[in-house]
PDB file of C-alpha atoms and ligand atoms in Angstrom:
ATOM      1  CA  MET A 239     -14.959  -5.460  11.374  1.00  0.00           C
ATOM      2  CA  THR A 240     -14.411  -2.996  14.078  1.00  0.00           C
ATOM      3  CA  ARG A 241     -11.669   0.067  13.132  1.00  0.00           C
ATOM      4  CA  GLU A 242      -9.994  -1.713  16.552  1.00  0.00           C
ATOM      5  CA  LYS A 243      -9.710  -5.013  14.622  1.00  0.00           C
ATOM      6  CA  ALA A 244      -8.697  -3.361  11.718  1.00  0.00           C
ATOM      7  CA  GLN A 245      -5.993  -1.684  13.714  1.00  0.00           C
ATOM      8  CA  ALA A 246      -4.697  -4.466  15.183  1.00  0.00           C
ATOM      9  CA  LEU A 247      -5.198  -6.581  12.149  1.00  0.00           C
ATOM     10  CA  LEU A 248      -2.714  -3.771  10.498  1.00  0.00           C
ATOM     11  CA  GLU A 249      -0.169  -3.585  13.528  1.00  0.00           C
ATOM     12  CA  ALA A 250       0.066  -7.919  13.373  1.00  0.00           C
ATOM     13  CA  HIS A 251       0.848  -7.983   9.945  1.00  0.00           C
ATOM     14  CA  GLY A 252       3.027  -4.079   9.645  1.00  0.00           C
ATOM     15  CA  GLY A 253       4.755  -4.211  13.042  1.00  0.00           C
ATOM     16  CA  GLY A 254       6.386  -0.606  13.091  1.00  0.00           C
ATOM     17  CA  ALA A 255       6.773  -1.034   9.089  1.00  0.00           C
ATOM     18  CA  GLY A 256       7.395   2.322   7.872  1.00  0.00           C
ATOM     19  CA  TRP A 257       4.159   1.343   5.029  1.00  0.00           C
ATOM     20  CA  THR A 258       1.873   0.928   7.953  1.00  0.00           C
ATOM     21  CA  GLY A 259       2.334   5.426   8.365  1.00  0.00           C
ATOM     22  CA  HIS A 260       1.223   5.734   4.524  1.00  0.00           C
ATOM     23  CA  CYS A 261      -1.428   2.955   5.494  1.00  0.00           C
ATOM     24  CA  ARG A 262      -2.657   5.553   8.478  1.00  0.00           C
ATOM     25  CA  ALA A 263      -2.199   8.339   5.992  1.00  0.00           C
ATOM     26  CA  VAL A 264      -4.276   7.477   3.352  1.00  0.00           C
ATOM     27  CA  ALA A 265      -6.938   6.664   6.087  1.00  0.00           C
ATOM     28  CA  ASP A 266      -6.790  10.026   7.272  1.00  0.00           C
ATOM     29  CA  ALA A 267      -7.262  11.314   3.909  1.00  0.00           C
ATOM     30  CA  ALA A 268     -10.057   9.027   2.772  1.00  0.00           C
ATOM     31  CA  SER A 269     -11.623  10.165   5.799  1.00  0.00           C
ATOM     32  CA  VAL A 270     -11.376  13.589   4.930  1.00  0.00           C
ATOM     33  CA  LEU A 271     -12.433  13.510   1.326  1.00  0.00           C
ATOM     34  CA  GLY A 272     -15.899  11.457   2.696  1.00  0.00           C
ATOM     35  CA  ARG A 273     -16.457  13.844   5.217  1.00  0.00           C
ATOM     36  CA  ALA A 274     -16.530  16.953   2.048  1.00  0.00           C
ATOM     37  CA  LEU A 275     -18.714  15.297   0.377  1.00  0.00           C
ATOM     38  CA  GLY A 276     -21.140  15.753   2.535  1.00  0.00           C
ATOM     39  CA  PRO A 277     -24.891  14.500   3.251  1.00  0.00           C
ATOM     40  CA  ARG A 278     -26.369  14.596  -0.467  1.00  0.00           C
ATOM     41  CA  HIS A 279     -23.805  11.667  -1.181  1.00  0.00           C
ATOM     42  CA  PRO A 280     -24.056   9.042   2.324  1.00  0.00           C
ATOM     43  CA  VAL A 281     -20.551   7.281   2.768  1.00  0.00           C
ATOM     44  CA  ASP A 282     -19.745   4.360   5.166  1.00  0.00           C
ATOM     45  CA  HIS A 283     -17.515   6.012   7.175  1.00  0.00           C
ATOM     46  CA  ASP A 284     -16.338   3.352   9.338  1.00  0.00           C
ATOM     47  CA  PHE A 285     -15.712   1.144   5.919  1.00  0.00           C
ATOM     48  CA  LEU A 286     -14.416   3.768   4.084  1.00  0.00           C
ATOM     49  CA  TRP A 287     -11.131   4.466   7.323  1.00  0.00           C
ATOM     50  CA  ARG A 288     -11.075   0.883   8.041  1.00  0.00           C
ATOM     51  CA  ALA A 289     -10.622  -0.542   4.391  1.00  0.00           C
ATOM     52  CA  ALA A 290      -8.361   2.290   3.640  1.00  0.00           C
ATOM     53  CA  LEU A 291      -6.415   0.864   6.989  1.00  0.00           C
ATOM     54  CA  LEU A 292      -5.573  -2.551   5.483  1.00  0.00           C
ATOM     55  CA  HIS A 293      -5.561  -0.986   1.751  1.00  0.00           C
ATOM     56  CA  ASP A 294      -1.966  -1.849   1.804  1.00  0.00           C
ATOM     57  CA  ILE A 295      -1.700  -4.672   3.892  1.00  0.00           C
ATOM     58  CA  GLY A 296      -0.394  -7.145   1.266  1.00  0.00           C
ATOM     59  CA  ARG A 297       3.034  -5.063   1.420  1.00  0.00           C
ATOM     60  CA  CYS A 298       3.560  -7.218   4.824  1.00  0.00           C
ATOM     61  CA  ALA A 299       4.533 -10.352   2.115  1.00  0.00           C
ATOM     62  CA  THR A 300       5.618  -7.929  -1.003  1.00  0.00           C
ATOM     63  CA  HIS A 301       6.139  -4.391  -2.557  1.00  0.00           C
ATOM     64  CA  ASP A 302       5.323  -5.157  -5.873  1.00  0.00           C
ATOM     65  CA  PRO A 303       3.358  -3.012  -7.103  1.00  0.00           C
ATOM     66  CA  VAL A 304       1.004  -5.781  -8.281  1.00  0.00           C
ATOM     67  CA  GLY A 305       1.397  -8.060  -5.962  1.00  0.00           C
ATOM     68  CA  HIS A 306       1.244  -6.858  -2.694  1.00  0.00           C
ATOM     69  CA  GLY A 307      -2.561  -5.723  -4.083  1.00  0.00           C
ATOM     70  CA  VAL A 308      -3.246  -9.914  -4.842  1.00  0.00           C
ATOM     71  CA  GLU A 309      -1.445 -10.737  -1.574  1.00  0.00           C
ATOM     72  CA  GLY A 310      -3.657  -8.166   0.819  1.00  0.00           C
ATOM     73  CA  HIS A 311      -6.574  -9.719  -1.050  1.00  0.00           C
ATOM     74  CA  ARG A 312      -5.558 -12.912  -0.388  1.00  0.00           C
ATOM     75  CA  LEU A 313      -4.935 -12.298   3.155  1.00  0.00           C
ATOM     76  CA  LEU A 314      -7.805 -10.477   4.307  1.00  0.00           C
ATOM     77  CA  SER A 315     -10.300 -13.044   2.417  1.00  0.00           C
ATOM     78  CA  LYS A 316      -9.333 -15.610   4.061  1.00  0.00           C
ATOM     79  CA  LEU A 317     -10.286 -13.932   7.576  1.00  0.00           C
ATOM     80  CA  GLY A 318     -13.516 -13.020   5.394  1.00  0.00           C
ATOM     81  CA  CYS A 319     -12.809  -9.623   5.158  1.00  0.00           C
ATOM     82  CA  GLU A 320     -14.557  -9.956   1.838  1.00  0.00           C
ATOM     83  CA  ARG A 321     -15.470  -5.910   1.139  1.00  0.00           C
ATOM     84  CA  GLU A 322     -11.916  -5.201   2.428  1.00  0.00           C
ATOM     85  CA  ALA A 323     -10.147  -7.480   0.279  1.00  0.00           C
ATOM     86  CA  ARG A 324     -11.919  -6.654  -2.618  1.00  0.00           C
ATOM     87  CA  LEU A 325     -10.399  -2.893  -2.369  1.00  0.00           C
ATOM     88  CA  CYS A 326      -6.807  -4.483  -1.547  1.00  0.00           C
ATOM     89  CA  ALA A 327      -7.144  -5.639  -5.396  1.00  0.00           C
ATOM     90  CA  SER A 328      -8.985  -3.130  -6.821  1.00  0.00           C
ATOM     91  CA  HIS A 329      -7.097  -0.010  -5.425  1.00  0.00           C
ATOM     92  CA  VAL A 330      -3.923  -1.641  -7.619  1.00  0.00           C
ATOM     93  CA  LEU A 331      -3.560   1.286 -11.214  1.00  0.00           C
ATOM     94  CA  PHE A 332      -6.886   2.612 -10.568  1.00  0.00           C
ATOM     95  CA  GLY A 333      -8.388  -0.965 -11.357  1.00  0.00           C
ATOM     96  CA  LEU A 334      -7.164  -4.670 -12.890  1.00  0.00           C
ATOM     97  CA  ASP A 335      -9.948  -5.783 -15.983  1.00  0.00           C
ATOM     98  CA  ALA A 336     -10.491  -9.532 -15.224  1.00  0.00           C
ATOM     99  CA  SER A 337      -7.444 -11.184 -17.693  1.00  0.00           C
ATOM    100  CA  GLU A 338      -5.700  -8.650 -15.740  1.00  0.00           C
ATOM    101  CA  ALA A 339      -6.809  -9.901 -12.212  1.00  0.00           C
ATOM    102  CA  ALA A 340      -6.766 -13.166 -13.713  1.00  0.00           C
ATOM    103  CA  GLN A 341      -2.780 -13.130 -14.957  1.00  0.00           C
ATOM    104  CA  PHE A 342      -2.019 -12.152 -11.299  1.00  0.00           C
ATOM    105  CA  GLY A 343      -3.930 -15.046  -9.247  1.00  0.00           C
ATOM    106  CA  LEU A 344      -7.056 -12.913  -8.239  1.00  0.00           C
ATOM    107  CA  PRO A 345     -10.478 -14.004  -9.135  1.00  0.00           C
ATOM    108  CA  GLU A 346     -10.930 -13.742 -13.178  1.00  0.00           C
ATOM    109  CA  ARG A 347     -13.047 -10.808 -12.489  1.00  0.00           C
ATOM    110  CA  GLU A 348     -13.269  -7.157 -12.900  1.00  0.00           C
ATOM    111  CA  PHE A 349     -11.598  -5.557  -9.548  1.00  0.00           C
ATOM    112  CA  ILE A 350     -11.928  -1.948 -10.139  1.00  0.00           C
ATOM    113  CA  PRO A 351     -13.527   0.144  -7.682  1.00  0.00           C
ATOM    114  CA  ALA A 352     -16.814   0.504  -7.049  1.00  0.00           C
ATOM    115  CA  GLY A 353     -18.716   2.886  -4.820  1.00  0.00           C
ATOM    116  CA  LEU A 354     -17.434   5.917  -3.358  1.00  0.00           C
ATOM    117  CA  GLU A 355     -15.232   4.313  -0.865  1.00  0.00           C
ATOM    118  CA  GLU A 356     -13.500   2.006  -3.400  1.00  0.00           C
ATOM    119  CA  ARG A 357     -13.127   5.581  -5.178  1.00  0.00           C
ATOM    120  CA  LEU A 358     -12.418   7.638  -2.450  1.00  0.00           C
ATOM    121  CA  VAL A 359      -9.858   5.330  -0.710  1.00  0.00           C
ATOM    122  CA  THR A 360      -7.966   4.650  -4.581  1.00  0.00           C
ATOM    123  CA  LEU A 361      -7.690   8.218  -4.800  1.00  0.00           C
ATOM    124  CA  ALA A 362      -6.975   9.672  -1.573  1.00  0.00           C
ATOM    125  CA  ASP A 363      -3.876   6.684  -1.869  1.00  0.00           C
ATOM    126  CA  PHE A 364      -2.651   8.398  -5.372  1.00  0.00           C
ATOM    127  CA  LEU A 365      -2.780  12.058  -3.438  1.00  0.00           C
ATOM    128  CA  MET A 366      -0.157  10.635  -0.315  1.00  0.00           C
ATOM    129  CA  GLU A 367       3.515  10.128  -0.994  1.00  0.00           C
ATOM    130  CA  CYS A 368       4.329   7.940   1.754  1.00  0.00           C
ATOM    131  CA  ASP A 369       2.943   9.761   4.621  1.00  0.00           C
ATOM    132  CA  ARG A 370       2.443  13.268   2.928  1.00  0.00           C
ATOM    133  CA  PRO A 371      -0.416  14.594   0.709  1.00  0.00           C
ATOM    134  CA  THR A 372       1.014  15.418  -3.120  1.00  0.00           C
ATOM    135  CA  THR A 373      -0.728  15.889  -6.228  1.00  0.00           C
ATOM    136  CA  LEU A 374      -2.222  13.400  -8.718  1.00  0.00           C
ATOM    137  CA  ALA A 375       0.688  14.934 -11.522  1.00  0.00           C
ATOM    138  CA  ARG A 376       3.460  14.306  -8.975  1.00  0.00           C
ATOM    139  CA  ARG A 377       2.224  11.009  -8.039  1.00  0.00           C
ATOM    140  CA  PHE A 378       1.858   9.715 -11.245  1.00  0.00           C
ATOM    141  CA  GLU A 379       4.996  11.171 -12.172  1.00  0.00           C
ATOM    142  CA  SER A 380       7.303   9.265  -9.345  1.00  0.00           C
ATOM    143  CA  LEU A 381       4.740   5.724  -9.954  1.00  0.00           C
ATOM    144  CA  ARG A 382       6.950   6.507 -13.534  1.00  0.00           C
ATOM    145  CA  LEU A 383      10.215   6.758 -12.525  1.00  0.00           C
ATOM    146  CA  ARG A 384      10.247   4.094  -9.669  1.00  0.00           C
ATOM    147  CA  ASN A 385       8.678   1.510 -11.647  1.00  0.00           C
ATOM    148  CA  GLY A 386      10.756   2.177 -15.136  1.00  0.00           C
ATOM    149  CA  GLY A 387      11.614  -1.534 -15.348  1.00  0.00           C
ATOM    150  CA  ASN A 388       8.240  -2.852 -15.248  1.00  0.00           C
ATOM    151  CA  PRO A 389       6.534  -2.827 -18.535  1.00  0.00           C
ATOM    152  CA  PHE A 390       3.472  -4.362 -17.697  1.00  0.00           C
ATOM    153  CA  PHE A 391       2.533  -1.737 -14.728  1.00  0.00           C
ATOM    154  CA  LEU A 392       4.245   1.420 -16.976  1.00  0.00           C
ATOM    155  CA  ASP A 393       1.227   0.392 -19.681  1.00  0.00           C
ATOM    156  CA  ARG A 394      -1.187   0.733 -17.677  1.00  0.00           C
ATOM    157  CA  LEU A 395      -0.464   4.055 -15.700  1.00  0.00           C
ATOM    158  CA  GLU A 396      -1.539   6.386 -18.172  1.00  0.00           C
ATOM    159  CA  ARG A 397      -5.189   4.377 -17.363  1.00  0.00           C
ATOM    160  CA  ALA A 398      -4.736   4.650 -13.900  1.00  0.00           C
ATOM    161  CA  GLN A 399      -3.893   8.743 -14.012  1.00  0.00           C
ATOM    162  CA  ALA A 400      -7.148   8.911 -16.239  1.00  0.00           C
ATOM    163  CA  ARG A 401      -9.087   7.023 -13.975  1.00  0.00           C
ATOM    164  CA  ALA A 402      -7.787   9.084 -11.193  1.00  0.00           C
ATOM    165  CA  GLU A 403      -8.284  12.946 -12.617  1.00  0.00           C
ATOM    166  CA  ALA A 404     -11.837  11.902 -14.104  1.00  0.00           C
ATOM    167  CA  PHE A 405     -13.156  11.098 -10.432  1.00  0.00           C
ATOM    168  CA  LEU A 406     -10.981  14.068  -9.169  1.00  0.00           C
ATOM    169  CA  LEU A 407     -12.657  15.683 -11.373  1.00  0.00           C
ATOM    170  CA  TRP A 408     -16.133  14.641 -10.561  1.00  0.00           C
ATOM    171  CA  LEU A 409     -15.292  15.169  -6.783  1.00  0.00           C
ATOM    172  CA  ASN A 410     -13.783  18.605  -6.788  1.00  0.00           C
ATOM    173  CA  GLY A 411     -17.279  19.545  -8.845  1.00  0.00           C
ATOM    174  CA  GLU A 412     -19.105  17.921  -5.617  1.00  0.00           C
ATOM    175  CA  ILE A 413     -16.859  19.494  -3.061  1.00  0.00           C
ATOM    176  CA  GLY A 414     -16.873  23.145  -4.436  1.00  0.00           C
ATOM    177  CA  GLY A 415     -13.144  23.078  -4.328  1.00  0.00           C
ATOM    178  CA  SER A 416      -9.837  21.370  -4.645  1.00  0.00           C
ATOM    179  CA  ALA A 417      -9.490  17.915  -2.353  1.00  0.00           C
ATOM    180  CA  GLU A 418      -5.931  18.171  -3.357  1.00  0.00           C
ATOM    181  CA  GLU A 419      -5.738  21.278  -1.527  1.00  0.00           C
ATOM    182  CA  LEU A 420      -8.041  20.234   0.785  1.00  0.00           C
ATOM    183  CA  LEU A 421      -5.238  17.538   1.574  1.00  0.00           C
ATOM    184  CA  ALA A 422      -2.730  19.705   2.053  1.00  0.00           C
ATOM    185  CA  ALA A 423      -3.737  22.336   4.047  1.00  0.00           C
ATOM    186  CA  PRO A 424      -1.756  23.016   6.878  1.00  0.00           C
ATOM    187  CA  GLY A 425      -3.439  21.785  10.276  1.00  0.00           C
ATOM    188  CA  ARG A 426      -6.460  20.665   8.381  1.00  0.00           C
ATOM    189  CA  ALA A 427      -8.309  18.345  10.943  1.00  0.00           C
ATOM    190  CA  THR A 428      -8.300  14.323  10.182  1.00  0.00           C
TER     191      THR A 428
HETATM  192 FE1  FE2 B 692      -1.355  -0.113  -2.568  1.00  0.00          FE
END
């Protein structure tokens, strides 16, 4: 898939909907993080950007915090975009185990962000509130407030936060600074 095809897909399914702004912001943020990692960690920058752009495409069908990942997986799988489809599912809660995946109609296997690109997109998603950079602490607090009536999601947020924090810690060590500050820097290059 090309970047142009990914953009066309988002346009076709999202039109001018507000959530597409979040997708673009996460694509920019993931690219910034991918570039910050430098040459010691080879990143497929095209895939990183495409997957980030499409990670929430399932929001064309539902805004359910788990269901939108399932719908995105279904939509992109049908189009033969397996790598991007996988990320739609695996970015949910920083990963679902096989039984959780099956419970929501996904194939019964683990959908946990694997490889740098999937983990970078998932982290970038948790570092953006809509289209604005935030911190993991603030974002998880906001998710807790917004999903108070969803026990499945709420029960797993702590695990998701621990996974996100562990990856952020690793990333900060590799880039020799704070990824949160890097994304929040005014006028950062995208
Ligand atoms: Fe999402």
